[in-house]
Short mmCIF file of C-alpha atoms in Angstrom, two decimals:
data_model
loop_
_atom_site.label_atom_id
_atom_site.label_comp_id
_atom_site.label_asym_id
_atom_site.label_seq_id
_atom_site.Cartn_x
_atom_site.Cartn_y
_atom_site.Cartn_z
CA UNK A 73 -5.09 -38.81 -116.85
CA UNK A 74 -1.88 -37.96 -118.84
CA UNK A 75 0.12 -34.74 -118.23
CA UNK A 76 -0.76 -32.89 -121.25
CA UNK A 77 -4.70 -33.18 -120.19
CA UNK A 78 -3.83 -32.46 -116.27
CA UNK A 79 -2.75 -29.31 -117.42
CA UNK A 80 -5.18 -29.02 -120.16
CA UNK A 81 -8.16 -28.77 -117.39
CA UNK A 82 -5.93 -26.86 -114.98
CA UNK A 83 -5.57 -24.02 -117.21
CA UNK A 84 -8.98 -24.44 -117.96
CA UNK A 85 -9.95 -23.95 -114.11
CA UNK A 86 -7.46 -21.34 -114.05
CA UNK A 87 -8.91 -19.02 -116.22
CA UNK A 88 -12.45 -19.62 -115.09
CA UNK A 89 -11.53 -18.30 -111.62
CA UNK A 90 -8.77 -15.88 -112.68
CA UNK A 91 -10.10 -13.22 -110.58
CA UNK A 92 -10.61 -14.99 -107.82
CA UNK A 93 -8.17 -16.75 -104.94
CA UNK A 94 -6.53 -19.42 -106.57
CA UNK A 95 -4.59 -21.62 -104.44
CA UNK A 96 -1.61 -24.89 -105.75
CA UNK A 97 -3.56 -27.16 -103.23
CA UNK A 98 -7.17 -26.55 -105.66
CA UNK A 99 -6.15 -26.71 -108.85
CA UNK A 100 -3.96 -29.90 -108.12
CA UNK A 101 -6.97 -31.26 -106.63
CA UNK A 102 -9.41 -30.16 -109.81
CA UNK A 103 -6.78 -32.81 -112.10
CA UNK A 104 -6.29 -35.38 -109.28
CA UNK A 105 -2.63 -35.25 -108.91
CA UNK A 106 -0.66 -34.02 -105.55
CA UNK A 107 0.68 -30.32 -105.77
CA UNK A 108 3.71 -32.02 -105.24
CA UNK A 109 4.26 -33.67 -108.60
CA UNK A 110 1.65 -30.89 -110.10
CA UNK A 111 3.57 -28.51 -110.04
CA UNK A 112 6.41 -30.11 -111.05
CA UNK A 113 4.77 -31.37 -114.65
CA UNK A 114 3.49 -28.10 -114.88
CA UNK A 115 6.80 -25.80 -115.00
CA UNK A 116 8.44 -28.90 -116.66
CA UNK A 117 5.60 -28.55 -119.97
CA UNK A 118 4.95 -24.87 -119.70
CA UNK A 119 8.15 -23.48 -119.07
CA UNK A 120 7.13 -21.20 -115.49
CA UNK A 121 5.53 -21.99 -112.70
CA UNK A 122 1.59 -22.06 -111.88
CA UNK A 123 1.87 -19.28 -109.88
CA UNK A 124 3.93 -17.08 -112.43
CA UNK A 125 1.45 -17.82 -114.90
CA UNK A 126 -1.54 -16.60 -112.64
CA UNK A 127 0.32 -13.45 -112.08
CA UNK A 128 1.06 -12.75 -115.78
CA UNK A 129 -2.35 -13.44 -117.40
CA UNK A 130 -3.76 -11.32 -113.80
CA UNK A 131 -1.40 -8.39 -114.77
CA UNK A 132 -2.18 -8.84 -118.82
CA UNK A 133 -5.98 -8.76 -118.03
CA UNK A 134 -5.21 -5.89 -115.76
CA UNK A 135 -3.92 -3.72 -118.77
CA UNK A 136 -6.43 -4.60 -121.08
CA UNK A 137 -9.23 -3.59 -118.61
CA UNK A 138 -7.43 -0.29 -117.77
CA UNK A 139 -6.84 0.46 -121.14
CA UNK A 140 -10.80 -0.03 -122.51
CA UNK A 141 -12.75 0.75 -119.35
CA UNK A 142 -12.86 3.56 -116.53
CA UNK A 143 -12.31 1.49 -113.66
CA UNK A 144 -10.17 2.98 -110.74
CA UNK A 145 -6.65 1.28 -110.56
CA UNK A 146 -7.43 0.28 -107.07
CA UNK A 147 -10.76 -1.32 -107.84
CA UNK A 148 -8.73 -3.68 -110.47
CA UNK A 149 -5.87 -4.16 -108.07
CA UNK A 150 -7.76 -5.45 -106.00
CA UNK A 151 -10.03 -7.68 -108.25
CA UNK A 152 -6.74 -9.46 -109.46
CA UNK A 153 -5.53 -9.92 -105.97
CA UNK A 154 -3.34 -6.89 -104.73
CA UNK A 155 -4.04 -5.64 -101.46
CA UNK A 156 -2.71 -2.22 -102.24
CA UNK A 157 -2.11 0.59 -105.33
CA UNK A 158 2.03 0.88 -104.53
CA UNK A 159 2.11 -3.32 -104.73
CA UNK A 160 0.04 -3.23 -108.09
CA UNK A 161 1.61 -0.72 -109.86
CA UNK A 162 5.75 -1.72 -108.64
CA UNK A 163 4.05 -5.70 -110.01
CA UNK A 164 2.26 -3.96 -113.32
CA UNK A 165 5.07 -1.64 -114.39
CA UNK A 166 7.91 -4.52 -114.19
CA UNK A 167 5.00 -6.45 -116.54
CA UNK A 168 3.86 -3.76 -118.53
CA UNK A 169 7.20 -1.21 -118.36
CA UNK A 170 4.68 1.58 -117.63
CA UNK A 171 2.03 2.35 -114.76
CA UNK A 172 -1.36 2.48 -114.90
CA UNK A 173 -1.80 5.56 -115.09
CA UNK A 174 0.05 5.74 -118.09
CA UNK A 175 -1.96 3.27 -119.78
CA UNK A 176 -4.70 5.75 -119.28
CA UNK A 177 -2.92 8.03 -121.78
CA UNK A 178 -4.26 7.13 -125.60
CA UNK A 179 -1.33 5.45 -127.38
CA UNK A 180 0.27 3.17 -124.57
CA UNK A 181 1.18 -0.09 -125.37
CA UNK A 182 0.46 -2.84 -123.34
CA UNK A 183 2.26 -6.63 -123.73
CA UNK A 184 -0.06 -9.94 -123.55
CA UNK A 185 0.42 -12.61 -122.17
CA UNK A 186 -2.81 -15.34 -123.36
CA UNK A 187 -3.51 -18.21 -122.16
CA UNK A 188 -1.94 -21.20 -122.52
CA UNK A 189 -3.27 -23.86 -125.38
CA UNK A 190 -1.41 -27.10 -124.39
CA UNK A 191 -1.28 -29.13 -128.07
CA UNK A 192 -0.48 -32.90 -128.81
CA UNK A 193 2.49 -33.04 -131.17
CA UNK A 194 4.39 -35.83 -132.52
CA UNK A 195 7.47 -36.33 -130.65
CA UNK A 196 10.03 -39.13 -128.80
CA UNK A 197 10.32 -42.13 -130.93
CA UNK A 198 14.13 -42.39 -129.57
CA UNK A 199 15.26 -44.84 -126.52
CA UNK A 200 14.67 -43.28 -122.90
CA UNK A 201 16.52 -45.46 -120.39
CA UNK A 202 15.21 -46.45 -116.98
CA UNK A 203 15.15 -49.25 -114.77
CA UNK A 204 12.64 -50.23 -111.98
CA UNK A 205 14.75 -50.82 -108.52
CA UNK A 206 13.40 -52.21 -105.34
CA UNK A 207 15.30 -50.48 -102.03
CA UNK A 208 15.03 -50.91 -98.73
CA UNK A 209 14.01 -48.01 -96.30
CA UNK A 210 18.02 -46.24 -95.76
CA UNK A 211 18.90 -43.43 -93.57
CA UNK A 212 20.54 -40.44 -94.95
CA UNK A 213 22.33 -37.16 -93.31
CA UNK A 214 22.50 -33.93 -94.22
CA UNK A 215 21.72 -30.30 -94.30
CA UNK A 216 17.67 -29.68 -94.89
CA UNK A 217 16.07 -26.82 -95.84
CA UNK A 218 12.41 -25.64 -97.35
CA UNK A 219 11.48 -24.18 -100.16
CA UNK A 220 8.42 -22.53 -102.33
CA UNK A 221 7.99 -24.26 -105.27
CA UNK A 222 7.79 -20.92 -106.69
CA UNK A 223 11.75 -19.71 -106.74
CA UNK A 224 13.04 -23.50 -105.79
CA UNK A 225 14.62 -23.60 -109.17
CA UNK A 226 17.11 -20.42 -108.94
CA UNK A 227 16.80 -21.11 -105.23
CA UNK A 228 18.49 -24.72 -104.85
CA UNK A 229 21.25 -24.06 -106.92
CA UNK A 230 22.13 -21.41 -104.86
CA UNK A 231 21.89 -23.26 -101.72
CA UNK A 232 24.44 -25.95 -103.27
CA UNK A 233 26.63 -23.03 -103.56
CA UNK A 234 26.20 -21.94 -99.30
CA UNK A 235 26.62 -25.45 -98.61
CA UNK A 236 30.00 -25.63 -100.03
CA UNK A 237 31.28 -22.27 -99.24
CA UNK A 238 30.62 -22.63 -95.71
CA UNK A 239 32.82 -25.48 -96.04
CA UNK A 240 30.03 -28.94 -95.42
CA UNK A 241 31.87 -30.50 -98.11
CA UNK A 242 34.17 -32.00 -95.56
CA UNK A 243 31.01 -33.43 -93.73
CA UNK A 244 29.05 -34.24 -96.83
CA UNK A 245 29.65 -34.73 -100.13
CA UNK A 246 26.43 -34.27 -101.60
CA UNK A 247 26.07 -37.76 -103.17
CA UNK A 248 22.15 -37.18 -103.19
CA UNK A 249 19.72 -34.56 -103.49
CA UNK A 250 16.50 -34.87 -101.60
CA UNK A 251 13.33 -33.56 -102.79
CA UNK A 252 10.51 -34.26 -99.98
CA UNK A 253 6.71 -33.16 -99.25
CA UNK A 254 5.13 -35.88 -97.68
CA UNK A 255 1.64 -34.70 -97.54
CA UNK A 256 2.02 -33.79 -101.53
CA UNK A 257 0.04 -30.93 -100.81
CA UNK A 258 1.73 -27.46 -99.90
CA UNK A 259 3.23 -24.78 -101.49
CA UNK A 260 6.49 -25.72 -100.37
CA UNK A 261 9.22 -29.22 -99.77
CA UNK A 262 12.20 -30.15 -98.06
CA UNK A 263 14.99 -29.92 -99.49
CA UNK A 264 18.88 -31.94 -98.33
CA UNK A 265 21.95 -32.35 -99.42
CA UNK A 266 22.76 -35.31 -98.53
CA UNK A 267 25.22 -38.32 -97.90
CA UNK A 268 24.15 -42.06 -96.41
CA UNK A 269 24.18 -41.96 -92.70
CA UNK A 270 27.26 -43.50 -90.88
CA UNK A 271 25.94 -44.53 -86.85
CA UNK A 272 29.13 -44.86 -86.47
CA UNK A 273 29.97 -41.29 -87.44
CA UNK A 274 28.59 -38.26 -85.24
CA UNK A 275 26.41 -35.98 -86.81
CA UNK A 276 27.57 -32.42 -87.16
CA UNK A 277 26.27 -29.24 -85.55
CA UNK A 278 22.98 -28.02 -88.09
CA UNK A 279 22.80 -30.98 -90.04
CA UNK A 280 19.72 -33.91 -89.94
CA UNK A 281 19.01 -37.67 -90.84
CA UNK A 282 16.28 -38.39 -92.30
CA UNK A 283 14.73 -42.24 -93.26
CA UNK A 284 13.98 -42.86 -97.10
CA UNK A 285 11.14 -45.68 -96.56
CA UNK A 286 10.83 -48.49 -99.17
CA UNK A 287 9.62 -47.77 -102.28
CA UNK A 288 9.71 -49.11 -105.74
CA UNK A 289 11.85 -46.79 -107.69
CA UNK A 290 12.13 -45.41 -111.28
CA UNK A 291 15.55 -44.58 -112.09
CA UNK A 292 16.48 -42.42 -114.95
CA UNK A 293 20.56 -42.52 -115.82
CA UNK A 294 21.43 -39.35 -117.01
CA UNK A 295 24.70 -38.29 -118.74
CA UNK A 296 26.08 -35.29 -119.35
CA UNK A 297 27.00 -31.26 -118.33
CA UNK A 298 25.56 -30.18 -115.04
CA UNK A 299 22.76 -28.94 -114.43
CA UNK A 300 21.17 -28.73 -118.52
CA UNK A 301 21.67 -32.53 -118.44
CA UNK A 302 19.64 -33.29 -115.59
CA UNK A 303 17.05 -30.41 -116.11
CA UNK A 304 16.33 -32.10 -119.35
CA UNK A 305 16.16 -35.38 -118.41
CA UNK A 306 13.59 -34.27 -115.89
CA UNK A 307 11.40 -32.53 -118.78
CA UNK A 308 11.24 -35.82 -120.49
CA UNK A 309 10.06 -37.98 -117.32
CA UNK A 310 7.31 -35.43 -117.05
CA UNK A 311 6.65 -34.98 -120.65
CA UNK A 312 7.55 -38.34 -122.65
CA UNK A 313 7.85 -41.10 -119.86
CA UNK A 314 4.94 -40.44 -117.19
CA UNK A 315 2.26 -40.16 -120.12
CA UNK A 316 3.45 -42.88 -121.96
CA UNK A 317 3.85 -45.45 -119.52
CA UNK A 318 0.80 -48.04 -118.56
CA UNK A 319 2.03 -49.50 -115.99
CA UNK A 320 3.33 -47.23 -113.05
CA UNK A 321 2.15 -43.89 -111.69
CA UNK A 322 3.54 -41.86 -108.60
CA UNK A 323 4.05 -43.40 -105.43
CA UNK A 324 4.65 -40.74 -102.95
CA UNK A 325 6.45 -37.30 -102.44
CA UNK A 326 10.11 -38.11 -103.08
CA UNK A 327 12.49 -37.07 -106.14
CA UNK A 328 16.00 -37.85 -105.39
CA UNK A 329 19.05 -36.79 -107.43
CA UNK A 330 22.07 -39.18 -106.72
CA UNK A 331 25.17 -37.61 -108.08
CA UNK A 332 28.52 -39.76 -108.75
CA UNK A 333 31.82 -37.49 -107.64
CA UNK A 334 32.81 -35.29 -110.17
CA UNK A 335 36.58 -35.57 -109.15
CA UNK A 336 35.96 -39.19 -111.88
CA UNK A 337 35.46 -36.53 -114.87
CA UNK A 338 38.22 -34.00 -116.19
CA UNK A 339 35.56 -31.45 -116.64
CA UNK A 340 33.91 -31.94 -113.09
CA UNK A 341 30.09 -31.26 -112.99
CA UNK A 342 30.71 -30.18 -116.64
CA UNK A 343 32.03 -32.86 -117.73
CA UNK A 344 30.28 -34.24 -121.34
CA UNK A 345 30.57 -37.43 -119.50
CA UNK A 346 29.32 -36.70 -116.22
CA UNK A 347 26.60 -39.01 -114.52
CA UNK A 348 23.87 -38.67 -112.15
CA UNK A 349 20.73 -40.34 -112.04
CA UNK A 350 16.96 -39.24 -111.34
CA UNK A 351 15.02 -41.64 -108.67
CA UNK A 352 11.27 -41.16 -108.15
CA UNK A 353 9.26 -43.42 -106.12
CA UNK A 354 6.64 -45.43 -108.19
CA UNK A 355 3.86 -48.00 -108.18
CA UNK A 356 1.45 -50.47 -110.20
CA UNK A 357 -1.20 -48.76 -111.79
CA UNK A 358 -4.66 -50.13 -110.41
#
């Protein structure tokens, strides 16, 4: 199944069961792909997460029904998954920019938010460079932490920015970045920044080494300002490479960003001609 139909039928399920609990884990499993890399494709094509999107169309249905019907606000809080009034209405006035009880009054207006409609479109037909790589199983060190898929993109960013204020940079560069859920199948990953392990170095107080096993890798080179450059070349693994290509799927839970040292480029990170490259484990379609 390519992308675009994964989350074809995912939306579909989604709205089926809007008012009911909807967790990552199920609606991965109703499109047979991990929640790992699900919800990964997903934000990458639609632009927010699964889980915003379930809260918007929840809060947009929410409106509509308090606006035509005579429901009691905590009778539809609840139905769309709030366990009190106070969390529904603080979640439906930063949606709607007015309470519910407003919406009672004749003239509010409400936004929408409808459902996604995922359609093909003719696009690509330029060269997207890659290269298959066979590695060994290497040890890396680092500083690990985990994070919901949810905020991980405002999130990691920020916790590049702790790791070199508190001053790791003169334990580890941060020549990779380390995207890990092994099971493929939470809510959340692991998270390092990262260097290759040394034996011969001792590892500092707070910080971890962790094996990467042998895989089969995909790598995507990718040149330019940090981080648009990267974030796009992402969207078009997701988007243009994984649903064109016959021959390899995903292998297991890994994504790892290997970044050269910016002290090569006069503009750093920003740099025009900065490079990085994306890895992501893969393996022979059966």
């Amino acid at each position: 199944m390519v992308w675009t139909e994964a989350v074809s039928q995912a939306i579909e399920y989604i709205e089926a069961h809007i008012a009911e609990d909807l967790s990552i884990g199920e609606i991965a499993r109703q499109v047979n792909i991990s929640p790992f890399y699900f919800q990964k494709g997903f934000s990458l094509l639609c632009g927010f997460t699964v889980t915003e999107y379930i809260r918007k169309r929840r809060l947009a249905l929410a409106g509509s029904e308090l606006a035509s019907g005579d429901a009691k606000v905590l009778d539809i809080a609840l139905k769309y998954g709030y366990d009190s009034p106070d969390s529904f209405t603080k979640a439906f006035t930063r949606f709607h920019g007015m309470t519910p009880s407003m919406v009672r009054r004749s003239g509010a207006t409400l936004r929408s938010f409808t459902p996604l409609r995922i359609k093909l479109s003719l696009e690509g037909g330029y060269l997207m460079e890659y290269r298959i790589m066979q590695k060994d199983s290497f040890t890396v060190v680092g500083i690990s932490k985990t994070f919901p898929y949810e905020n991980a993109k405002a999130e990691i960013p920020e916790f590049w920015n702790e790791f070199f204020t508190a001053g790791n940079g003169k334990y580890v560069c941060g020549t990779y970045g380390v995207n890990h859920d092994e099971a493929m199948a939470g809510d959340s990953f692991e998270y390092l920044i990262a260097d290759n392990y040394d034996p011969a170095v001792e590892v500092p107080e707070g910080f971890v080494t962790k094996v990467i096993p042998a895989f089969t890798w995909a790598v995507f080179p990718c040149k330019g300002s940090m981080p648009n450059a990267l974030q796009g070349m992402n969207e078009r693994i997701f988007s243009e490479w994984f649903p064109s290509c016959k021959e390899y799927e995903i292998a297991a839970g890994y994504c790892i960003e290997m970044y050269n040292d910016p002290k090569k480029y006069p503009g750093g990170l920003l740099d025009a001609n900065y490079y990085c490259e994306l890895w992501i484990p893969v393996k022979r379609k059966q």
